[in-house]
Short mmCIF file of C-alpha atoms in Angstrom, two decimals:
data_model
loop_
_atom_site.label_atom_id
_atom_site.label_comp_id
_atom_site.label_asym_id
_atom_site.label_seq_id
_atom_site.Cartn_x
_atom_site.Cartn_y
_atom_site.Cartn_z
CA GLU A 232 -7.33 0.79 -11.28
CA ALA A 233 -5.36 3.81 -12.46
CA SER A 234 -2.94 4.00 -15.33
CA GLY A 235 -0.06 6.38 -15.77
CA THR A 236 0.13 9.24 -18.25
CA GLU A 237 1.51 8.72 -21.74
CA ALA A 238 4.78 10.30 -20.67
CA GLU A 239 5.06 7.91 -17.75
CA ARG A 240 4.23 4.88 -19.87
CA ASP A 241 6.80 5.87 -22.49
CA THR A 242 9.64 6.15 -19.98
CA ALA A 243 12.44 3.63 -20.55
CA TRP A 244 12.36 0.93 -17.87
CA PRO A 245 15.14 -1.42 -16.80
CA GLY A 246 15.30 -4.67 -18.72
CA LEU A 247 15.66 -8.27 -17.75
CA ALA A 248 19.08 -9.84 -17.48
CA PRO A 249 18.92 -13.65 -17.16
CA ARG A 250 22.14 -14.99 -15.65
CA ALA A 251 21.77 -18.74 -15.97
CA LYS A 252 19.63 -21.29 -17.67
CA HIS A 253 18.14 -22.73 -14.48
CA GLY A 254 18.67 -19.84 -12.06
CA ARG A 255 17.23 -16.72 -13.63
CA LYS A 256 17.77 -13.30 -12.16
CA ALA A 257 16.68 -9.91 -13.40
CA THR A 258 15.76 -6.42 -12.33
CA PHE A 259 12.53 -4.72 -13.37
CA PRO A 260 9.76 -2.57 -11.88
CA LEU A 261 7.00 -3.68 -9.53
CA SER A 262 3.72 -1.84 -9.11
CA LEU A 263 3.66 -0.31 -5.61
CA ARG A 264 0.49 1.71 -5.17
CA GLU A 265 1.38 4.84 -7.18
CA LYS A 266 5.00 4.02 -8.00
CA TRP A 267 6.97 1.56 -10.12
CA PRO A 268 10.16 1.05 -8.08
CA GLY A 269 12.71 -1.46 -9.29
CA ALA A 270 12.94 -5.04 -8.08
CA GLU A 271 15.42 -7.83 -8.53
CA LEU A 272 14.07 -11.33 -9.08
CA GLY A 273 16.32 -14.27 -8.51
CA GLN A 274 16.07 -18.04 -8.54
CA ALA A 275 13.70 -18.19 -5.59
CA TRP A 276 11.92 -14.86 -5.92
CA LEU A 277 14.58 -13.03 -3.93
CA LEU A 278 13.57 -9.38 -3.84
CA PRO A 279 16.52 -7.39 -2.40
CA TRP A 280 16.56 -3.86 -1.08
CA ALA A 281 18.27 -2.23 -4.02
CA GLY A 282 18.83 -3.22 -7.63
CA ARG A 283 22.47 -2.40 -8.18
CA GLN A 284 22.08 -1.92 -11.92
CA LEU A 285 19.19 0.56 -11.75
CA PRO A 286 19.86 4.28 -12.20
CA SER A 287 17.75 6.46 -9.97
CA ALA A 288 16.53 8.34 -13.03
CA ALA A 289 14.69 5.19 -14.09
CA LEU A 290 12.15 5.46 -11.31
CA PRO A 291 9.31 7.80 -12.35
CA PRO A 292 5.87 7.17 -10.94
CA GLY A 293 3.66 4.84 -12.94
CA ALA A 294 0.39 2.96 -12.94
CA ALA A 295 -0.87 1.17 -9.85
CA LEU A 296 -3.16 -1.79 -9.22
CA SER A 297 -5.98 -0.65 -6.97
CA GLY A 298 -6.51 -2.87 -3.96
CA GLY A 299 -3.54 -5.09 -4.75
CA ALA A 300 -0.75 -5.26 -2.21
CA VAL A 301 2.33 -4.83 -4.37
CA LEU A 302 6.01 -4.96 -3.47
CA GLY A 303 8.65 -2.41 -4.44
CA VAL A 304 12.29 -1.83 -3.57
CA ALA A 305 14.39 1.29 -4.07
CA ALA A 306 17.17 1.49 -6.62
CA LEU A 307 19.38 4.29 -5.34
CA ALA A 308 22.49 5.11 -7.30
CA HIS A 309 25.81 6.33 -5.99
CA PRO A 310 25.66 10.13 -5.58
CA SER A 311 28.32 10.63 -8.23
CA ALA A 312 26.28 8.56 -10.66
CA LEU A 313 23.08 10.58 -10.32
CA SER A 314 21.60 11.81 -13.58
CA SER A 315 21.57 15.45 -14.52
CA ARG A 316 17.87 15.52 -13.64
CA ALA A 317 18.69 15.22 -9.96
CA LEU A 318 18.88 18.53 -8.15
CA ASP A 319 22.51 19.40 -7.35
CA SER A 320 22.20 21.44 -4.17
CA ARG A 321 25.83 21.67 -3.15
CA ALA A 322 25.90 23.86 -0.12
CA SER A 323 28.29 24.58 2.71
CA CYS A 324 26.98 25.67 6.08
CA ARG A 325 28.03 25.52 9.69
CA ILE A 326 25.50 23.37 11.59
CA ASN A 327 25.18 20.80 14.33
CA PRO A 328 24.83 17.20 13.07
CA GLY A 329 21.26 16.06 12.34
CA ALA A 330 19.76 12.61 11.99
CA PHE A 331 20.75 10.63 8.92
CA ALA A 332 20.26 7.16 7.43
CA GLY A 333 21.65 4.85 4.79
CA GLY A 334 25.24 3.86 4.20
CA ARG A 335 27.19 1.46 2.02
CA GLU A 336 25.85 -1.63 3.84
CA ASN A 337 22.36 -0.59 2.79
CA ARG A 338 23.51 0.07 -0.77
CA MET A 339 22.55 3.69 -0.27
CA PRO A 340 24.45 6.92 0.20
CA VAL A 341 24.36 8.53 3.63
CA LEU A 342 21.13 10.53 3.62
CA ILE A 343 19.73 13.29 5.79
CA SER A 344 16.59 11.71 7.17
CA ARG A 345 15.57 14.28 9.78
CA ILE A 346 16.10 17.97 10.41
CA PHE A 347 15.40 18.99 14.00
CA PRO A 348 13.31 22.15 14.45
CA GLY A 349 15.14 25.13 15.86
CA LEU A 350 18.65 23.73 15.44
CA ALA A 351 21.37 24.90 13.10
CA ALA A 352 20.45 22.50 10.29
CA GLU A 353 17.01 24.08 10.04
CA ARG A 354 18.23 27.65 10.56
CA CYS A 355 20.80 27.19 7.82
CA GLY A 356 18.03 26.61 5.27
CA ALA A 357 20.37 24.86 2.84
CA LEU A 358 19.58 21.26 3.80
CA ARG A 359 16.60 19.16 2.81
CA LEU A 360 15.36 15.67 3.58
CA GLY A 361 16.86 13.36 1.03
CA ASP A 362 20.18 15.19 0.72
CA ALA A 363 23.07 12.78 0.21
CA ILE A 364 26.10 13.72 2.32
CA LEU A 365 29.13 13.73 0.02
CA SER A 366 31.68 14.95 2.57
CA VAL A 367 32.04 16.19 6.14
CA ASN A 368 34.69 18.85 6.70
CA GLY A 369 36.41 17.65 3.53
CA ILE A 370 36.28 13.93 4.43
CA ASP A 371 34.77 11.97 1.54
CA LEU A 372 31.68 9.97 2.59
CA ARG A 373 30.54 8.88 -0.86
CA ASP A 374 31.34 5.23 -0.11
CA ALA A 375 31.05 5.33 3.68
CA THR A 376 29.14 2.94 5.87
CA HIS A 377 26.65 4.24 8.39
CA ASP A 378 29.12 3.79 11.27
CA GLN A 379 31.89 5.55 9.35
CA ALA A 380 29.57 8.51 8.78
CA VAL A 381 28.72 8.58 12.50
CA GLN A 382 32.39 8.65 13.46
CA ALA A 383 33.15 11.38 10.91
CA LEU A 384 30.41 13.59 12.32
CA LYS A 385 31.54 12.92 15.91
CA ARG A 386 35.09 13.95 15.06
CA ALA A 387 33.96 17.03 13.13
CA GLY A 388 33.64 19.16 16.25
CA ARG A 389 31.00 21.70 17.17
CA GLU A 390 30.92 23.23 13.70
CA VAL A 391 30.40 21.03 10.64
CA VAL A 392 30.78 21.83 6.95
CA LEU A 393 28.69 19.47 4.82
CA GLU A 394 28.80 18.98 1.07
CA VAL A 395 25.47 17.52 -0.04
CA LYS A 396 23.61 16.59 -3.19
CA TYR A 397 19.85 16.38 -3.27
CA MET A 398 18.29 12.99 -4.17
CA ARG A 399 14.58 13.35 -4.78
CA GLU A 400 14.21 9.60 -5.36
CA ALA A 401 15.46 8.88 -1.84
CA THR A 402 12.90 10.99 0.00
CA PRO A 403 10.11 8.35 0.24
CA TYR A 404 12.52 5.74 1.53
CA ILE A 405 14.12 7.66 4.36
CA ARG A 406 10.72 7.80 6.00
CA LYS A 407 10.28 4.03 5.63
CA PRO A 408 13.64 2.26 5.55
CA SER A 409 12.36 -0.90 3.86
CA LEU A 410 9.59 -1.25 1.29
CA VAL A 411 9.57 -4.99 1.86
CA SER A 412 7.16 -4.33 4.72
CA ASP A 413 4.66 -3.02 2.18
CA LEU A 414 4.14 -6.53 0.86
CA PRO A 415 1.65 -8.30 3.18
CA TRP A 416 2.32 -11.70 1.59
CA ASP A 417 3.53 -12.91 5.01
CA GLY A 418 0.40 -11.57 6.67
CA ALA A 419 -1.62 -14.53 5.42
CA ALA A 420 0.70 -17.44 6.08
CA PRO A 421 -0.06 -20.39 3.82
CA GLN A 422 -1.32 -23.49 5.57
CA SER A 423 0.33 -25.98 3.26
CA PRO A 424 2.49 -28.33 5.35
CA ASN A 425 5.50 -27.72 3.10
CA LEU A 426 5.54 -23.94 2.86
CA SER A 427 7.64 -23.29 5.92
CA GLY A 428 11.03 -23.23 4.22
CA SER A 429 11.80 -26.91 4.76
CA GLU A 430 14.07 -28.78 2.45
CA ASP A 431 11.20 -30.27 0.49
CA SER A 432 9.32 -27.01 0.12
CA GLY A 433 10.87 -26.33 -3.26
CA SER A 434 12.61 -23.10 -2.20
CA PRO A 435 16.35 -22.87 -1.51
CA LYS A 436 17.65 -21.40 1.72
CA HIS A 437 19.03 -17.84 1.60
CA LEU A 438 21.65 -16.23 3.74
CA GLY A 439 21.82 -12.64 4.82
CA PRO A 440 19.52 -10.26 6.69
CA ALA A 441 15.86 -11.07 6.13
CA LYS A 442 14.86 -7.41 5.91
CA ASP A 443 16.70 -7.07 2.59
CA ARG A 444 14.51 -9.48 0.66
CA LYS A 445 11.14 -11.11 0.31
CA VAL A 446 10.92 -14.79 -0.59
CA ILE A 447 7.55 -15.73 -2.08
CA PRO A 448 6.65 -19.43 -2.30
CA LEU A 449 5.23 -20.13 -5.74
CA LYS A 450 3.23 -23.17 -4.63
CA MET A 451 -0.40 -22.71 -5.77
CA CYS A 452 0.15 -19.10 -6.79
CA TYR A 453 -1.62 -17.93 -9.93
CA VAL A 454 0.45 -16.28 -12.65
CA ALA A 455 -1.56 -14.58 -15.39
CA ARG A 456 -1.39 -11.99 -18.14
CA ASN A 457 -3.83 -9.18 -18.88
CA LEU A 458 -6.21 -10.12 -16.07
CA SER A 459 -6.61 -7.52 -13.31
CA MET A 460 -5.32 -4.44 -15.09
CA PRO A 461 -5.07 -3.38 -18.76
CA ASP A 462 -1.85 -4.35 -20.50
CA LEU A 463 -1.92 -2.68 -23.90
CA GLU A 464 1.87 -2.99 -24.23
CA ASN A 465 1.81 -6.69 -23.31
CA ARG A 466 4.63 -6.49 -20.79
CA LEU A 467 2.91 -7.06 -17.44
CA ILE A 468 2.94 -10.23 -15.36
CA GLU A 469 0.49 -10.74 -12.49
CA LEU A 470 1.20 -13.07 -9.59
CA HIS A 471 -1.74 -13.79 -7.28
CA SER A 472 -1.26 -15.44 -3.90
CA ALA A 473 -2.80 -18.82 -3.11
CA ASP A 474 -5.20 -17.20 -0.64
CA SER A 475 -6.23 -14.70 -3.36
CA ARG A 476 -5.55 -11.75 -1.02
CA ASN A 477 -2.34 -10.38 -2.52
CA THR A 478 -1.27 -9.48 -6.03
CA LEU A 479 2.19 -8.75 -7.37
CA VAL A 480 2.38 -6.93 -10.71
CA LEU A 481 5.66 -6.98 -12.62
CA ARG A 482 6.38 -4.74 -15.60
CA CYS A 483 9.04 -5.99 -17.99
CA GLN A 484 11.04 -4.07 -20.56
CA ASP A 485 9.19 -5.53 -23.54
CA SER A 486 6.73 -8.25 -24.50
CA ALA A 487 9.48 -10.78 -25.27
CA SER A 488 10.96 -10.40 -21.78
CA ALA A 489 7.50 -10.63 -20.22
CA HIS A 490 6.77 -13.83 -22.14
CA SER A 491 10.11 -15.33 -21.12
CA TRP A 492 9.62 -14.58 -17.44
CA PHE A 493 5.97 -15.63 -17.48
CA THR A 494 6.95 -18.99 -18.97
CA ALA A 495 9.61 -19.53 -16.31
CA ILE A 496 7.29 -18.68 -13.42
CA HIS A 497 4.38 -20.66 -14.86
CA SER A 498 6.59 -23.73 -15.36
CA ASN A 499 7.77 -23.65 -11.75
CA ILE A 500 4.21 -23.38 -10.44
CA ALA A 501 3.15 -26.30 -12.65
CA ALA A 502 6.09 -28.38 -11.42
CA LEU A 503 4.80 -28.03 -7.85
CA LEU A 504 1.31 -29.35 -8.66
CA PRO A 505 2.14 -33.06 -8.07
CA GLN A 506 3.31 -32.17 -4.57
CA VAL A 507 0.10 -30.20 -3.97
CA LEU A 508 -2.06 -33.13 -5.12
CA ALA A 509 -0.16 -35.51 -2.84
CA GLU A 510 -0.69 -33.20 0.15
CA LEU A 511 -4.39 -32.71 -0.58
CA ASN A 512 -5.08 -36.41 -1.05
CA ALA A 513 -3.15 -37.28 2.11
CA MET A 514 -5.24 -34.77 4.05
CA LEU A 515 -8.51 -36.07 2.59
CA ALA A 516 -7.54 -39.72 3.08
CA ALA A 517 -7.27 -39.08 6.81
CA SER A 518 -10.82 -37.75 6.84
CA ASN A 519 -14.09 -39.55 6.30
CA ALA A 520 -15.95 -36.31 5.76
CA PRO A 521 -18.27 -35.90 2.75
CA GLY A 522 -16.45 -34.81 -0.38
CA SER A 523 -13.17 -36.43 0.62
CA ARG A 524 -12.68 -38.09 -2.74
CA GLU A 525 -9.38 -38.35 -4.57
CA VAL A 526 -8.33 -35.09 -6.24
CA ARG A 527 -7.33 -35.67 -9.85
CA HIS A 528 -6.38 -32.14 -10.88
CA ILE A 529 -6.36 -28.65 -9.37
CA ALA A 530 -5.16 -25.29 -10.73
CA TRP A 531 -6.00 -21.62 -11.04
CA LEU A 532 -7.90 -20.30 -14.05
CA ALA A 533 -9.78 -17.17 -15.03
CA GLU A 534 -13.57 -17.44 -15.08
CA GLN A 535 -15.73 -15.18 -17.20
CA ALA A 536 -18.10 -13.14 -15.04
CA ARG A 537 -20.97 -11.10 -16.41
CA LEU A 538 -21.38 -7.61 -14.99
CA ASP A 539 -24.22 -5.12 -15.14
CA GLY A 540 -24.88 -3.73 -18.58
CA GLY A 541 -23.80 -6.91 -20.33
CA ARG A 542 -20.10 -6.30 -19.70
CA GLN A 543 -17.79 -9.25 -19.11
CA GLN A 544 -14.78 -9.57 -16.85
CA TRP A 545 -12.27 -12.31 -16.04
CA ARG A 546 -11.73 -13.19 -12.39
CA PRO A 547 -9.40 -15.76 -10.78
CA VAL A 548 -10.98 -19.04 -9.71
CA LEU A 549 -9.48 -22.28 -8.42
CA LEU A 550 -10.85 -25.34 -10.21
CA ALA A 551 -10.52 -28.85 -8.77
CA VAL A 552 -11.56 -32.18 -10.30
CA THR A 553 -12.19 -35.19 -8.06
CA GLU A 554 -13.42 -38.68 -8.90
CA LYS A 555 -17.00 -37.48 -9.10
CA ASP A 556 -17.13 -33.69 -8.78
CA LEU A 557 -16.04 -30.42 -10.34
CA ARG A 558 -15.34 -27.88 -7.58
CA LEU A 559 -14.78 -24.12 -7.67
CA TYR A 560 -12.97 -22.20 -4.91
CA ASP A 561 -11.94 -18.58 -4.46
CA CYS A 562 -8.77 -19.55 -2.55
CA MET A 563 -6.63 -22.61 -2.01
CA PRO A 564 -8.38 -25.03 0.43
CA TRP A 565 -5.45 -26.19 2.59
CA THR A 566 -7.71 -27.46 5.40
CA ARG A 567 -10.51 -30.05 5.55
CA ASP A 568 -13.06 -27.40 6.46
CA ALA A 569 -12.04 -25.22 3.54
CA TRP A 570 -12.14 -28.18 1.16
CA ALA A 571 -15.65 -29.05 2.32
CA SER A 572 -16.87 -25.51 1.55
CA PRO A 573 -16.44 -24.85 -2.19
CA CYS A 574 -18.11 -21.88 -3.86
CA HIS A 575 -19.74 -24.29 -6.30
CA SER A 576 -19.72 -28.05 -6.75
CA TYR A 577 -21.05 -29.91 -9.79
CA PRO A 578 -21.29 -33.67 -10.42
CA LEU A 579 -19.07 -34.72 -13.31
CA LEU A 580 -21.75 -37.16 -14.39
CA ALA A 581 -24.07 -34.23 -15.21
CA THR A 582 -21.32 -32.04 -16.69
CA ARG A 583 -19.83 -31.95 -20.13
CA LEU A 584 -17.23 -29.98 -22.04
CA VAL A 585 -18.87 -27.99 -24.83
CA HIS A 586 -16.02 -25.82 -26.12
CA SER A 587 -12.24 -25.89 -26.05
CA GLY A 588 -9.99 -23.66 -28.12
CA ALA A 589 -9.37 -20.04 -29.10
CA GLY A 590 -12.04 -17.66 -27.89
CA ARG A 591 -12.80 -14.08 -28.67
CA ARG A 592 -10.08 -11.70 -29.76
CA SER A 593 -8.02 -10.19 -26.96
CA PRO A 594 -6.58 -6.68 -27.33
CA CYS A 595 -3.13 -7.76 -26.17
CA VAL A 596 -2.21 -11.35 -26.72
CA GLY A 597 -4.24 -12.43 -29.73
CA SER A 598 -6.85 -15.05 -28.98
CA ASP A 599 -7.91 -16.09 -25.50
CA LEU A 600 -7.58 -19.81 -24.84
CA THR A 601 -10.90 -20.85 -23.33
CA PHE A 602 -13.06 -23.84 -22.58
CA ALA A 603 -16.67 -24.00 -21.45
CA THR A 604 -18.64 -26.46 -19.34
CA ARG A 605 -22.38 -27.04 -19.12
CA THR A 606 -24.00 -28.76 -16.16
CA GLY A 607 -27.57 -29.97 -15.85
CA SER A 608 -29.02 -28.86 -12.51
CA ARG A 609 -32.41 -28.48 -10.85
CA GLN A 610 -32.36 -24.84 -11.96
CA GLY A 611 -31.68 -25.75 -15.58
CA ILE A 612 -28.35 -25.53 -17.39
CA GLU A 613 -25.42 -23.81 -15.69
CA MET A 614 -22.59 -22.73 -17.96
CA HIS A 615 -19.08 -21.60 -17.08
CA VAL A 616 -16.42 -20.20 -19.40
CA PHE A 617 -12.80 -20.50 -18.26
CA ARG A 618 -9.62 -18.98 -19.66
CA VAL A 619 -6.20 -20.62 -19.45
CA GLU A 620 -2.79 -19.09 -20.11
CA THR A 621 -1.10 -21.70 -22.32
CA HIS A 622 -1.99 -24.32 -24.91
CA ARG A 623 -0.56 -26.96 -22.58
CA ASP A 624 -3.03 -25.90 -19.88
CA LEU A 625 -5.89 -26.04 -22.36
CA SER A 626 -4.96 -29.56 -23.43
CA ALA A 627 -4.60 -30.69 -19.81
CA TRP A 628 -8.00 -29.35 -18.78
CA THR A 629 -9.73 -30.71 -21.88
CA ARG A 630 -8.30 -34.17 -21.25
CA THR A 631 -9.01 -34.03 -17.51
CA LEU A 632 -12.66 -33.07 -17.93
CA VAL A 633 -13.47 -35.53 -20.72
CA GLN A 634 -11.72 -38.44 -19.04
CA GLY A 635 -13.09 -37.42 -15.64
CA CYS A 636 -16.69 -37.45 -16.85
CA HIS A 637 -16.23 -40.86 -18.48
CA ALA A 638 -14.51 -42.26 -15.39
CA ALA A 639 -17.37 -40.96 -13.23
CA ALA A 640 -19.84 -42.82 -15.46
CA GLU A 641 -17.98 -46.09 -14.93
CA LEU A 642 -17.70 -45.41 -11.21
CA VAL A 643 -21.32 -44.45 -10.53
CA LYS A 644 -22.82 -47.06 -12.89
CA GLU A 645 -26.49 -46.28 -12.26
CA VAL A 646 -28.79 -43.32 -11.67
CA SER A 647 -32.49 -43.61 -10.81
CA LEU A 648 -35.31 -41.22 -10.02
CA GLY A 649 -39.05 -41.23 -9.43
CA CYS A 650 -41.47 -39.96 -12.09
CA VAL A 651 -45.04 -40.29 -13.39
CA LEU A 652 -45.99 -42.32 -16.49
CA ASN A 653 -49.62 -42.48 -17.60
CA ASN A 654 -50.74 -41.11 -14.22
CA GLN A 655 -48.83 -43.85 -12.36
CA GLU A 656 -45.84 -43.40 -10.06
CA VAL A 657 -42.92 -45.27 -11.61
CA ARG A 658 -39.14 -45.32 -11.30
CA LEU A 659 -36.72 -44.68 -14.15
CA ALA A 660 -33.26 -46.24 -13.81
CA ILE A 661 -30.43 -45.70 -16.29
CA HIS A 662 -27.57 -48.20 -15.94
CA TYR A 663 -24.21 -47.68 -17.61
CA GLU A 664 -24.14 -51.27 -18.90
CA SER A 665 -27.74 -52.52 -19.20
CA GLY A 666 -29.56 -49.34 -20.26
CA PHE A 667 -33.08 -48.20 -19.31
CA THR A 668 -35.52 -49.76 -16.85
CA ILE A 669 -38.95 -48.38 -15.98
CA SER A 670 -40.58 -50.16 -13.04
CA ARG A 671 -43.54 -49.78 -10.70
CA GLU A 672 -43.62 -50.58 -6.99
CA GLU A 673 -46.61 -52.74 -6.02
CA ALA A 674 -47.19 -54.43 -2.65
CA GLY A 675 -43.53 -54.24 -1.72
CA CYS A 676 -42.27 -55.71 -4.97
CA SER A 677 -41.02 -54.10 -8.17
CA THR A 678 -42.68 -54.78 -11.51
CA VAL A 679 -40.68 -54.01 -14.64
CA LEU A 680 -42.79 -52.17 -17.21
CA PHE A 681 -40.16 -51.49 -19.86
CA ARG A 682 -36.49 -52.45 -20.29
CA TYR A 683 -34.39 -51.35 -23.24
CA PRO A 684 -30.64 -51.28 -23.99
CA PHE A 685 -29.01 -48.06 -25.14
CA GLU A 686 -28.94 -49.11 -28.78
CA LYS A 687 -32.75 -49.23 -28.86
CA LEU A 688 -33.09 -45.54 -28.03
CA LYS A 689 -34.33 -43.72 -31.13
CA MET A 690 -34.99 -40.27 -29.69
CA SER A 691 -34.81 -38.36 -26.42
CA ALA A 692 -36.06 -34.86 -25.63
CA ASP A 693 -37.23 -32.68 -22.77
CA ASP A 694 -39.18 -29.47 -22.27
CA GLY A 695 -36.68 -28.00 -19.80
CA ILE A 696 -39.33 -27.88 -17.08
CA ARG A 697 -40.55 -31.33 -15.96
CA ASN A 698 -41.13 -33.66 -18.91
CA LEU A 699 -38.69 -36.18 -20.41
CA PHE A 700 -39.55 -37.94 -23.69
CA LEU A 701 -38.01 -41.29 -24.67
CA ASP A 702 -38.74 -43.26 -27.84
CA PHE A 703 -37.38 -46.80 -28.15
CA GLY A 704 -39.33 -47.69 -31.28
CA GLY A 705 -41.55 -50.11 -29.36
CA PRO A 706 -45.30 -50.64 -29.66
CA GLU A 707 -45.92 -48.32 -26.69
CA GLY A 708 -44.67 -45.40 -28.78
CA GLU A 709 -43.07 -42.35 -27.23
CA LEU A 710 -42.90 -42.45 -23.43
CA ALA A 711 -43.71 -39.13 -21.74
CA LEU A 712 -42.26 -39.15 -18.23
CA GLU A 713 -43.26 -36.36 -15.85
CA LEU A 714 -40.41 -35.78 -13.42
CA HIS A 715 -40.60 -34.12 -10.02
CA SER A 716 -37.96 -31.55 -10.96
CA CYS A 717 -36.08 -30.16 -13.95
CA PRO A 718 -35.15 -32.96 -16.41
CA LYS A 719 -31.75 -31.47 -17.31
CA PRO A 720 -29.68 -33.48 -14.77
CA ILE A 721 -30.92 -36.86 -16.04
CA VAL A 722 -30.55 -35.72 -19.67
CA PHE A 723 -26.90 -34.81 -19.05
CA VAL A 724 -26.32 -38.12 -17.26
CA LEU A 725 -27.74 -39.93 -20.28
CA HIS A 726 -25.40 -38.04 -22.61
CA THR A 727 -22.39 -38.80 -20.38
CA PHE A 728 -23.23 -42.52 -20.33
CA LEU A 729 -23.55 -42.56 -24.13
CA SER A 730 -20.31 -40.61 -24.64
CA ALA A 731 -18.40 -42.91 -22.26
CA LYS A 732 -19.71 -46.04 -24.00
CA VAL A 733 -18.86 -44.71 -27.47
CA THR A 734 -15.35 -43.77 -26.30
CA ARG A 735 -14.88 -47.20 -24.72
CA LEU A 736 -15.77 -48.82 -28.05
CA GLY A 737 -13.05 -46.76 -29.72
CA LEU A 738 -15.52 -44.84 -31.86
CA LEU A 739 -14.63 -41.47 -30.35
CA VAL A 740 -11.16 -40.16 -29.56
#
């Protein structure tokens, strides 16, 4: 990730210009490798070829996001409107016509795009790639279409007198007529059934040539701030594709504009979540494969990853909550096979929320909004710290996890496992309603050794390796159960059962 120089960062950039309450449209830069060309965002992420309000002088090179495929479009001004910084190379010479591009229909001046070796244009030495043709033999071409320029050159005869003005900003674009092709968002077509531009896809239909714009479906995209690249000025917005392959970085005029646009984009993505849940559950309902439980909530977050040297970094992760599980993905699972292959899957019954609120201080936006989960597993305790973008997201995830764990307790009802008590093989069962039962199998029948309700439990503890200690205040004293694996999963299940029962009694909100 490279950042621009101080001079580049201090350059004035075009601002946002909302046009309507429900159909916002604005022009501002996009990070395109080593440039920040201008882009125009409309109601449905319409990114046209040229922002009409952008002066060419407003396009210095800037910072780039390494490895992120980023879209840019040129903002080329009328030749007469070029700033004084543009090189004015007015020259007259007698030459044969060379190749040229642009025109009014492309919202560009007519540009010299090729100079053939050995011909008069090269021998003249006064023409350069990127020159805007102002006139041909005295005929004004400042507002000419491409065809009008062709006809003017055909009628000019064998000798042509050109009046030109150099446009340095145009040079990169005459080699590649459209920067829209630099955005590979279409290269990984989403597999959602409603992302094909249908009426119920959430995106309006657009008229006009497709090469002049890029329409990006917002469904299951991830919009974030200060995630993949430093944002000391707090005016960047990051949009990550649902397949996590592409990233669009927008730079706004100021932090207020960035916040306004972030809120608008985030709200539209959130509004599409019910449709996503309906599609996922319909797909899973048609399958009897393992893990095809009802999806309660799904959304992108940032997960805290620990790097070498103790450093920490946030990375995008897709979190899904089903009836019984908490699942982590690195991209949106549109297919059954993808859904069945999460990066991690944890039972809600052995998971609990341990923190929710403002985290450590962030250099840009104040306090990070984070929540943490702890899960008891055979390897011990696994902890994850997640960051959300808004207080509404934090409340939604807090509520979803707490209620999901309690609902899983009522759904599962009972958990049992084998263990050793006083050198005898026994079975410990914990039931959501009736409590604890320790029994021994003898001659094909089960003999109950101890049975206690939850309210009799005085103390519970474990050594984190194999032993679980339970004290019910009975004459047998403390029961030391030697498990066949780490005791953390059953300890977390016990805590979830107790929390769900207390909440059901109205003692915990």
